[in-house]
Short mmCIF file of C-alpha atoms in Angstrom, two decimals:
data_model
loop_
_atom_site.label_atom_id
_atom_site.label_comp_id
_atom_site.label_asym_id
_atom_site.label_seq_id
_atom_site.Cartn_x
_atom_site.Cartn_y
_atom_site.Cartn_z
CA ILE A 223 0.00 0.00 0.00
CA ILE A 224 2.83 2.38 0.90
CA ILE A 225 4.63 1.67 -2.39
CA SER A 226 1.41 2.24 -4.35
CA LEU A 227 0.83 5.53 -2.52
CA LEU A 228 4.38 6.67 -3.25
CA LEU A 229 3.99 5.83 -6.93
CA THR A 230 0.71 7.74 -7.10
CA VAL A 231 2.26 10.78 -5.43
CA SER A 232 5.23 10.60 -7.82
CA VAL A 233 2.97 10.47 -10.89
CA VAL A 234 0.90 13.41 -9.64
CA PHE A 235 4.06 15.38 -8.87
CA LEU A 236 5.49 14.72 -12.32
CA ALA A 237 2.21 15.66 -14.01
CA ASN A 238 1.98 18.91 -12.08
CA SER A 239 5.65 19.74 -12.61
CA GLU A 240 5.28 19.86 -16.39
CA THR A 241 6.63 22.98 -18.01
CA PHE A 242 4.34 25.11 -20.12
CA ILE A 243 6.03 23.95 -23.33
CA GLU A 244 5.55 20.32 -22.30
CA LYS A 245 1.87 20.97 -21.61
CA VAL A 246 1.48 22.62 -25.00
CA ASN A 247 3.18 19.70 -26.77
CA VAL A 248 0.75 17.30 -25.09
CA LEU A 249 -2.16 19.60 -25.93
CA ILE A 250 -1.47 19.71 -29.67
CA LYS A 251 -1.35 15.91 -29.72
CA THR A 252 -4.58 15.36 -27.80
CA HIS A 253 -6.86 18.35 -28.42
CA LYS A 254 -10.12 17.17 -30.00
CA ARG A 255 -10.23 20.02 -32.51
CA ILE A 256 -6.75 19.13 -33.75
CA LEU A 257 -7.54 15.41 -33.87
CA ALA A 258 -10.67 16.20 -35.89
CA ALA A 259 -8.61 18.24 -38.37
CA LYS A 260 -6.13 15.37 -38.71
CA ASP A 261 -8.95 12.90 -39.34
CA THR A 262 -10.27 15.24 -42.03
CA ILE A 263 -6.86 15.09 -43.72
CA LYS A 264 -6.97 11.29 -43.65
CA SER A 265 -10.42 11.36 -45.21
CA VAL A 266 -9.33 13.68 -48.02
CA GLU A 267 -6.19 11.59 -48.61
CA GLU A 268 -8.47 8.63 -49.29
CA GLN A 269 -10.45 10.78 -51.71
CA VAL A 270 -7.20 11.62 -53.52
CA SER A 271 -6.48 7.89 -53.82
CA VAL A 272 -9.96 7.34 -55.23
CA ALA A 273 -9.46 10.09 -57.81
CA ARG A 274 -6.03 8.75 -58.76
CA LYS A 275 -7.41 5.23 -59.26
CA SER A 276 -10.26 6.37 -61.49
CA TRP A 277 -8.16 5.30 -64.53
CA PHE A 278 -8.05 1.72 -63.29
CA PRO A 279 -10.34 -0.75 -65.13
CA GLU A 280 -13.71 -1.54 -63.58
CA LEU A 281 -15.08 -5.05 -63.24
CA SER A 282 -18.81 -5.58 -63.26
CA SER A 283 -20.65 -8.87 -62.93
CA THR A 284 -24.25 -9.95 -63.38
CA ALA A 285 -25.82 -13.33 -62.69
CA PHE A 286 -29.35 -14.64 -62.72
CA TYR A 287 -31.29 -17.85 -62.27
CA GLY A 288 -34.95 -18.25 -63.19
CA TYR A 289 -37.57 -20.19 -65.10
CA GLU A 290 -38.40 -19.53 -68.75
CA LYS A 291 -41.37 -20.78 -70.73
CA ARG A 292 -41.53 -19.98 -74.45
CA ASN A 293 -44.67 -20.41 -76.58
CA LEU A 294 -43.49 -20.08 -80.15
CA ALA A 295 -45.31 -19.73 -83.47
CA PRO A 296 -46.99 -22.82 -84.95
CA GLY A 297 -44.45 -25.18 -86.38
CA ASN A 298 -41.85 -24.41 -83.70
CA ARG A 299 -41.27 -26.42 -80.55
CA ASN A 300 -42.27 -24.71 -77.32
CA THR A 301 -39.67 -24.77 -74.53
CA SER A 302 -39.88 -24.77 -70.78
CA MET A 303 -36.61 -24.84 -68.76
CA PRO A 304 -34.74 -23.10 -65.87
CA PRO A 305 -32.07 -20.80 -67.39
CA HIS A 306 -29.10 -19.22 -65.63
CA GLU A 307 -26.44 -16.84 -66.87
CA VAL A 308 -23.21 -15.20 -65.62
CA ASP A 309 -21.89 -12.04 -67.32
CA LEU A 310 -18.47 -10.48 -66.63
CA SER A 311 -17.41 -7.13 -68.07
CA ILE A 312 -14.17 -5.14 -67.74
CA THR A 313 -14.24 -1.47 -68.75
CA GLN A 314 -10.97 0.39 -69.20
CA PRO A 315 -11.28 4.20 -69.52
CA ILE A 316 -9.20 5.46 -72.44
CA LEU A 317 -10.11 9.12 -72.87
CA ASP A 318 -12.42 11.57 -71.10
CA PHE A 319 -10.98 14.92 -72.26
CA GLY A 320 -9.77 15.99 -68.80
CA ALA A 321 -12.65 15.07 -66.49
CA LYS A 322 -10.73 12.56 -64.37
CA SER A 323 -7.50 14.57 -64.27
CA SER A 324 -9.46 17.63 -63.16
CA ALA A 325 -11.14 15.57 -60.44
CA LEU A 326 -7.68 14.52 -59.24
CA ASP A 327 -6.55 18.15 -59.22
CA ILE A 328 -9.61 19.09 -57.16
CA ALA A 329 -8.93 16.30 -54.66
CA LYS A 330 -5.31 17.42 -54.28
CA LEU A 331 -6.39 21.01 -53.73
CA GLN A 332 -8.91 19.87 -51.13
CA LEU A 333 -6.10 18.00 -49.40
CA SER A 334 -4.03 21.19 -49.33
CA GLN A 335 -7.01 23.05 -47.93
CA SER A 336 -7.51 20.50 -45.15
CA LYS A 337 -3.82 20.78 -44.22
CA LEU A 338 -4.18 24.54 -44.04
CA ALA A 339 -7.22 24.04 -41.81
CA LEU A 340 -5.08 21.88 -39.51
CA ASP A 341 -2.42 24.59 -39.37
CA ALA A 342 -5.04 27.22 -38.55
CA THR A 343 -6.48 24.97 -35.84
CA LEU A 344 -3.03 24.39 -34.34
CA GLN A 345 -2.36 28.11 -34.21
CA GLY A 346 -5.78 28.80 -32.71
CA VAL A 347 -5.25 26.22 -29.95
CA LEU A 348 -1.77 27.62 -29.28
CA LEU A 349 -3.16 31.12 -28.87
CA GLU A 350 -5.87 29.80 -26.54
CA ALA A 351 -3.22 28.05 -24.43
CA ILE A 352 -1.05 31.17 -24.27
CA SER A 353 -4.01 33.38 -23.37
CA ALA A 354 -5.21 30.92 -20.70
CA GLN A 355 -1.75 30.78 -19.09
CA VAL A 356 -1.17 34.54 -19.11
CA THR A 357 -4.71 35.38 -17.98
CA LEU A 358 -4.50 32.99 -15.03
CA ILE A 359 -1.14 34.43 -13.97
CA SER A 360 -2.61 37.93 -14.18
CA ALA A 361 -5.68 36.92 -12.14
CA ILE A 362 -3.50 35.33 -9.44
CA GLU A 363 -1.31 38.43 -9.18
CA ILE A 364 -4.28 40.80 -9.04
CA GLU A 365 -5.91 38.65 -6.34
CA ARG A 366 -2.65 38.77 -4.39
CA TYR A 367 -2.60 42.58 -4.59
CA ALA A 368 -6.21 42.77 -3.41
CA LYS A 369 -5.55 40.39 -0.52
CA ARG A 370 -2.50 42.41 0.53
CA SER A 371 -4.56 45.60 0.42
CA VAL A 372 -7.17 44.08 2.75
CA SER A 373 -4.43 43.00 5.14
CA ASN A 374 -2.77 46.43 5.08
CA ILE A 375 -6.03 48.30 5.72
CA LYS A 376 -6.91 45.91 8.56
CA GLN A 377 -3.54 46.68 10.10
CA GLN A 378 -4.15 50.41 9.68
CA ALA A 379 -7.59 50.05 11.29
CA LYS A 380 -6.01 48.31 14.29
CA LEU A 381 -3.54 51.17 14.64
CA GLU A 382 -6.40 53.68 14.59
CA ASP A 383 -8.26 51.65 17.24
CA ALA A 384 -5.15 51.74 19.38
CA ARG A 385 -4.87 55.51 18.91
CA VAL A 386 -8.47 55.99 20.03
CA SER A 387 -7.99 53.74 23.06
CA ILE A 388 -5.14 55.91 24.34
CA GLY A 389 -6.95 59.15 23.49
CA SER A 390 -4.75 60.28 20.60
CA GLY A 391 -7.05 59.26 17.75
CA PHE A 392 -10.51 59.95 16.43
CA SER A 393 -13.48 57.63 16.14
CA THR A 394 -14.18 59.07 12.69
CA ASP A 395 -10.77 57.82 11.55
CA VAL A 396 -11.69 54.31 12.69
CA LEU A 397 -14.96 54.49 10.76
CA GLN A 398 -13.10 55.80 7.73
CA ALA A 399 -10.68 52.88 7.93
CA LYS A 400 -13.55 50.41 8.21
CA ALA A 401 -15.27 51.95 5.20
CA GLN A 402 -12.05 51.68 3.22
CA LEU A 403 -11.71 48.08 4.39
CA ALA A 404 -15.20 47.25 3.09
CA GLY A 405 -14.21 48.60 -0.32
CA ALA A 406 -10.96 46.62 -0.30
CA GLU A 407 -12.81 43.44 0.61
CA ALA A 408 -15.23 44.06 -2.26
CA ARG A 409 -12.28 44.36 -4.66
CA TYR A 410 -10.80 41.19 -3.18
CA THR A 411 -14.09 39.36 -3.76
CA LEU A 412 -14.17 40.50 -7.39
CA SER A 413 -10.55 39.42 -7.88
CA LYS A 414 -11.40 35.95 -6.58
CA GLY A 415 -14.26 35.77 -9.07
CA ALA A 416 -11.94 36.80 -11.90
CA ARG A 417 -9.46 34.14 -10.82
CA SER A 418 -12.21 31.52 -10.77
CA SER A 419 -13.18 32.44 -14.35
CA SER A 420 -9.53 32.28 -15.43
CA GLU A 421 -9.17 28.86 -13.81
CA ASN A 422 -12.27 27.63 -15.64
CA ARG A 423 -10.76 28.78 -18.92
CA TYR A 424 -7.42 27.16 -18.08
CA ARG A 425 -9.16 23.89 -17.20
CA SER A 426 -11.14 24.02 -20.44
CA VAL A 427 -7.96 24.39 -22.50
CA PHE A 428 -5.57 22.06 -20.66
CA GLY A 429 -8.02 19.63 -19.05
CA SER A 430 -6.88 20.27 -15.46
CA LEU A 431 -5.68 23.02 -13.16
CA PRO A 432 -2.11 23.44 -11.91
CA GLU A 433 -1.46 22.76 -8.26
CA ARG A 434 -2.07 25.68 -5.93
CA ASN A 435 1.60 25.73 -4.88
CA GLN A 436 2.89 25.40 -8.44
CA LYS A 437 4.46 28.55 -9.82
CA LEU A 438 3.19 29.16 -13.31
CA GLU A 439 5.77 30.08 -15.91
CA GLN A 440 5.32 33.59 -17.22
CA LEU A 441 5.66 33.97 -20.96
CA ALA A 442 8.01 36.44 -22.56
CA ILE A 443 7.44 38.55 -25.66
CA PRO A 444 8.97 36.95 -28.81
CA VAL A 445 10.63 40.19 -29.87
CA ASP A 446 12.67 38.63 -32.68
CA ARG A 447 9.50 37.29 -34.37
CA LEU A 448 7.44 40.47 -34.29
CA PRO A 449 7.15 42.75 -37.35
CA THR A 450 9.34 45.83 -37.41
CA SER A 451 6.67 48.02 -39.00
CA ILE A 452 2.99 48.02 -39.83
CA ASP A 453 3.77 47.46 -43.52
CA VAL A 454 5.77 44.35 -42.67
CA ALA A 455 2.87 43.13 -40.51
CA VAL A 456 0.40 43.56 -43.37
CA SER A 457 2.71 41.93 -45.91
CA ARG A 458 3.38 38.88 -43.73
CA SER A 459 -0.32 38.55 -42.91
CA LEU A 460 -1.45 38.61 -46.54
CA LYS A 461 1.22 36.04 -47.38
CA ASN A 462 0.91 33.61 -44.47
CA ASN A 463 -2.49 34.09 -42.84
CA ALA A 464 -4.25 30.72 -42.72
CA GLN A 465 -7.63 32.11 -43.79
CA VAL A 466 -6.17 33.85 -46.85
CA LYS A 467 -4.21 30.75 -47.85
CA ALA A 468 -7.27 28.51 -47.43
CA LEU A 469 -9.47 30.81 -49.53
CA THR A 470 -6.76 31.00 -52.19
CA VAL A 471 -6.87 27.22 -52.46
CA ALA A 472 -10.68 27.37 -52.51
CA ARG A 473 -10.49 29.73 -55.49
CA ASP A 474 -8.11 27.36 -57.31
CA THR A 475 -10.45 24.47 -56.53
CA ALA A 476 -13.40 26.35 -58.02
CA ARG A 477 -11.35 27.06 -61.15
CA ALA A 478 -10.50 23.36 -61.50
CA ALA A 479 -14.20 22.54 -61.07
CA ILE A 480 -15.00 24.59 -64.19
CA LYS A 481 -12.54 22.53 -66.20
CA GLN A 482 -13.93 19.28 -64.82
CA THR A 483 -17.56 20.26 -65.47
CA ARG A 484 -16.83 21.36 -69.02
CA ALA A 485 -15.13 18.03 -69.77
CA ALA A 486 -17.77 15.91 -68.03
CA GLU A 487 -20.80 17.68 -69.50
CA PHE A 488 -19.71 18.47 -73.06
CA SER A 489 -17.21 15.78 -74.02
CA PRO A 490 -17.67 12.07 -74.78
CA THR A 491 -15.85 9.25 -73.06
CA VAL A 492 -13.89 6.54 -74.82
CA ASN A 493 -13.67 3.11 -73.20
CA LEU A 494 -12.28 -0.31 -74.04
CA ILE A 495 -14.72 -3.05 -72.99
CA LEU A 496 -14.17 -6.78 -72.63
CA ASP A 497 -17.29 -8.94 -72.14
CA THR A 498 -17.62 -12.63 -71.46
CA LYS A 499 -20.86 -14.54 -70.84
CA TYR A 500 -21.72 -18.05 -69.71
CA LYS A 501 -25.28 -19.15 -70.57
CA HIS A 502 -27.22 -22.29 -69.74
CA ASN A 503 -30.69 -22.96 -71.14
CA VAL A 504 -31.06 -19.33 -72.17
CA SER A 505 -33.50 -18.15 -74.87
CA GLY A 506 -34.89 -21.61 -75.39
CA THR A 507 -31.51 -23.07 -76.30
CA SER A 508 -30.73 -26.12 -74.25
CA GLY A 509 -27.20 -26.61 -72.93
CA ASN A 510 -24.23 -24.34 -72.34
CA ALA A 511 -23.16 -21.38 -74.46
CA TYR A 512 -20.20 -18.98 -74.20
CA GLU A 513 -19.84 -15.48 -75.64
CA HIS A 514 -16.72 -13.27 -75.75
CA LEU A 515 -16.60 -9.69 -76.96
CA ILE A 516 -13.99 -6.92 -77.11
CA LYS A 517 -15.06 -3.48 -78.30
CA GLY A 518 -14.23 0.21 -78.24
CA GLU A 519 -17.03 2.43 -76.97
CA LEU A 520 -17.65 6.12 -77.59
CA LYS A 521 -20.27 7.37 -75.15
CA TYR A 522 -21.87 10.77 -74.74
CA THR A 523 -24.88 11.64 -72.61
CA PHE A 524 -26.71 14.93 -72.98
CA ASN A 525 -29.77 16.00 -71.05
CA LEU A 526 -32.33 17.46 -73.44
CA GLY A 527 -33.26 20.04 -70.84
CA ALA A 528 -29.75 21.48 -71.33
CA THR A 529 -28.79 20.92 -67.69
CA SER A 530 -25.15 20.78 -68.79
CA PHE A 531 -25.25 24.53 -69.36
CA ASN A 532 -26.82 25.01 -65.93
CA ASN A 533 -24.08 22.96 -64.27
CA LEU A 534 -21.39 24.94 -66.07
CA ALA A 535 -23.00 28.25 -65.11
CA ALA A 536 -23.23 27.06 -61.50
CA VAL A 537 -19.52 26.25 -61.17
CA LYS A 538 -18.59 29.52 -62.89
CA ALA A 539 -20.71 31.46 -60.41
CA ASN A 540 -19.08 29.51 -57.58
CA TYR A 541 -15.66 30.49 -58.93
CA PHE A 542 -16.55 34.19 -58.97
CA ALA A 543 -17.94 33.82 -55.45
CA SER A 544 -14.65 32.29 -54.29
CA VAL A 545 -12.72 35.18 -55.87
CA ASN A 546 -14.88 37.71 -54.04
CA ARG A 547 -14.55 35.81 -50.75
CA LEU A 548 -10.77 35.82 -51.14
CA MET A 549 -10.65 39.55 -51.84
CA ASP A 550 -12.92 40.24 -48.86
CA ALA A 551 -10.74 38.06 -46.62
CA GLN A 552 -7.62 39.91 -47.76
CA ASN A 553 -9.24 43.21 -46.79
CA LEU A 554 -10.29 41.84 -43.40
CA VAL A 555 -6.88 40.32 -42.71
CA GLU A 556 -5.17 43.58 -43.61
CA GLU A 557 -7.48 45.34 -41.15
CA GLN A 558 -6.75 42.70 -38.48
CA ALA A 559 -3.00 43.05 -39.05
CA ARG A 560 -3.12 46.83 -38.72
CA ASN A 561 -5.30 46.64 -35.61
CA ALA A 562 -3.12 43.94 -34.04
CA TYR A 563 0.03 45.96 -34.67
CA GLU A 564 -1.49 49.17 -33.27
CA GLN A 565 -2.93 47.26 -30.31
CA LEU A 566 0.51 45.82 -29.54
CA LYS A 567 2.16 49.24 -29.61
CA ILE A 568 -0.61 50.87 -27.56
CA THR A 569 -0.57 48.15 -24.89
CA GLN A 570 3.22 48.41 -24.64
CA ARG A 571 3.07 52.16 -24.03
CA ASN A 572 0.10 51.79 -21.69
CA ALA A 573 1.87 49.12 -19.63
CA LYS A 574 4.95 51.32 -19.30
CA PHE A 575 2.92 54.30 -18.03
CA LEU A 576 0.87 52.16 -15.63
CA ARG A 577 3.95 50.49 -14.17
CA ASN A 578 5.49 53.91 -13.60
CA GLN A 579 2.27 55.03 -11.90
CA ALA A 580 2.32 51.91 -9.70
CA ASN A 581 5.92 52.54 -8.66
CA ILE A 582 5.19 56.17 -7.78
CA SER A 583 2.00 55.19 -5.91
CA GLY A 584 3.89 52.55 -3.95
CA GLU A 585 6.56 55.03 -2.93
CA PHE A 586 3.92 57.59 -1.93
CA LEU A 587 2.11 55.00 0.20
CA ARG A 588 5.32 54.00 1.95
CA LEU A 589 6.11 57.61 2.84
CA ALA A 590 2.48 58.37 3.79
CA ARG A 591 2.43 55.49 6.29
CA LYS A 592 5.69 56.70 7.79
CA GLU A 593 4.40 60.27 8.07
CA ARG A 594 1.11 59.00 9.54
CA ARG A 595 3.01 57.32 12.35
CA LEU A 596 4.73 60.65 12.99
CA GLY A 597 1.38 62.47 12.94
CA ARG A 598 2.18 64.53 9.85
CA ARG A 599 -0.24 62.83 7.44
CA SER A 600 -4.01 62.29 7.71
CA LEU A 601 -5.61 58.86 7.67
CA LEU A 602 -7.48 59.84 4.51
CA ASP A 603 -4.14 60.32 2.74
CA VAL A 604 -2.99 56.84 3.76
CA LEU A 605 -6.23 55.14 2.83
CA SER A 606 -6.44 56.96 -0.50
CA GLY A 607 -2.84 56.04 -1.18
CA GLU A 608 -3.65 52.41 -0.41
CA THR A 609 -6.50 52.43 -2.92
CA VAL A 610 -4.47 54.18 -5.60
CA GLU A 611 -1.52 51.83 -5.09
CA ILE A 612 -3.54 48.61 -5.34
CA ASN A 613 -5.47 49.84 -8.38
CA ALA A 614 -2.30 51.03 -10.10
CA SER A 615 -0.46 47.76 -9.39
CA SER A 616 -3.41 45.71 -10.62
CA ASP A 617 -3.76 47.82 -13.77
CA ALA A 618 -0.02 47.60 -14.47
CA THR A 619 0.00 43.83 -14.04
CA ASN A 620 -3.03 43.43 -16.27
CA ALA A 621 -1.55 45.74 -18.92
CA GLU A 622 1.79 43.91 -18.95
CA ASN A 623 0.02 40.62 -19.47
CA GLN A 624 -2.08 42.17 -22.23
CA VAL A 625 1.15 43.06 -24.02
CA ILE A 626 2.16 39.39 -23.99
CA VAL A 627 -1.19 38.24 -25.39
CA ALA A 628 -1.13 41.05 -27.99
CA ALA A 629 2.33 39.98 -29.16
CA TYR A 630 1.29 36.37 -29.74
CA SER A 631 -2.00 37.54 -31.28
CA MET A 632 0.09 39.50 -33.79
CA LEU A 633 1.91 36.29 -34.74
CA PHE A 634 -1.44 34.50 -35.05
CA VAL A 635 -2.84 37.11 -37.44
CA MET A 636 0.33 36.82 -39.53
CA GLY A 637 -0.02 33.01 -39.59
CA ASP A 638 3.38 32.59 -37.92
CA LEU A 639 2.45 31.26 -34.47
CA LYS A 640 4.35 28.03 -33.71
CA VAL A 641 5.37 26.17 -30.56
CA GLU A 642 9.01 27.12 -31.08
CA ASP A 643 8.01 30.80 -31.06
CA ILE A 644 6.84 30.59 -27.43
CA LYS A 645 9.33 32.26 -25.10
CA ILE A 646 9.47 31.70 -21.35
CA GLU A 647 10.48 34.55 -19.08
CA ASP A 648 13.69 33.95 -17.14
CA GLN A 649 12.87 33.01 -13.56
CA LYS A 650 14.47 35.41 -11.11
#
């Protein structure tokens, strides 16, 4: 029992001691969305094999057994016997004027599109994992600030109670401290709710939560992978964005469909056919009979309602639709790239200003507490400083984490987000 318990503890410890990169590597191998995309690729690969094998000969067979009674004209002998027959036919396609080759091209393009869908899914899951990690770290830090604020204000309230008890303080100061404490506790409650939501998101992405005593790895900004200008961001996005690449392939697929439809609807097919038949008691002829036939066949089918023209018009319209969808996607991706780049720059500047504000607020609070003990600063100054300091620290922490998410979101928009691009901040 002891050995089993030790093994269980060891397994749990190892699972919880996984690095973020290790968790991500497991995630991209087990995430249901990614597995579904991989299964789609397998399905399309089979369709490519089917299209490639369409030039192989086809074997068809027909057999029957029955009872035949023939009443012939006067002077001929009527017959009544059980006939049976087996027919075998091999059809080898010779020429179809591009229908089968176009179908193969379409299947290959669909395979490329499914691979692009897998890449887009991988990048989407990566961004979700990064966002879940960073958001949880931010929520934990903000909760810690709020908890510390409650503790500090409680301590200040005790000091004010002590002042009143010895006659050097005011009851109004105690009430003011308690009012400030109620506000701090409200912020602490909200921070716990935000942490709970972040944990739910983390659990949804990774399947489980990290241990409470496990220090989460903070991610660093992949500076070397970020665009140097907004023009570079737009150029890389239009070239590598998964949505643009997928719609480009969709346009090429629609173009190939026009070629296939034109060949299938307006061109004949040429086949080589080999037939062999075994007959017994067929058509009133008693006994066995064998027939063998080899022939070339030219076949063309045309619907007299001219549906061939409708089919061709349909695939042409679909092609123009795919062109318009691609152009619209390019416009949207350019907008996303510009917004992502501007958002990254704005969050970087905002985080810098907020961190500076937090540092100044912290220094003010430290001096205000010292001066309060010396009687040179009012309680209101200390309590206001406490509120400003906790809000500034929380805002700075949140802004700094937003910069990290914005940086990886920029890579996602550009279609360049990969596991090897994830950077871990050096642990101090």
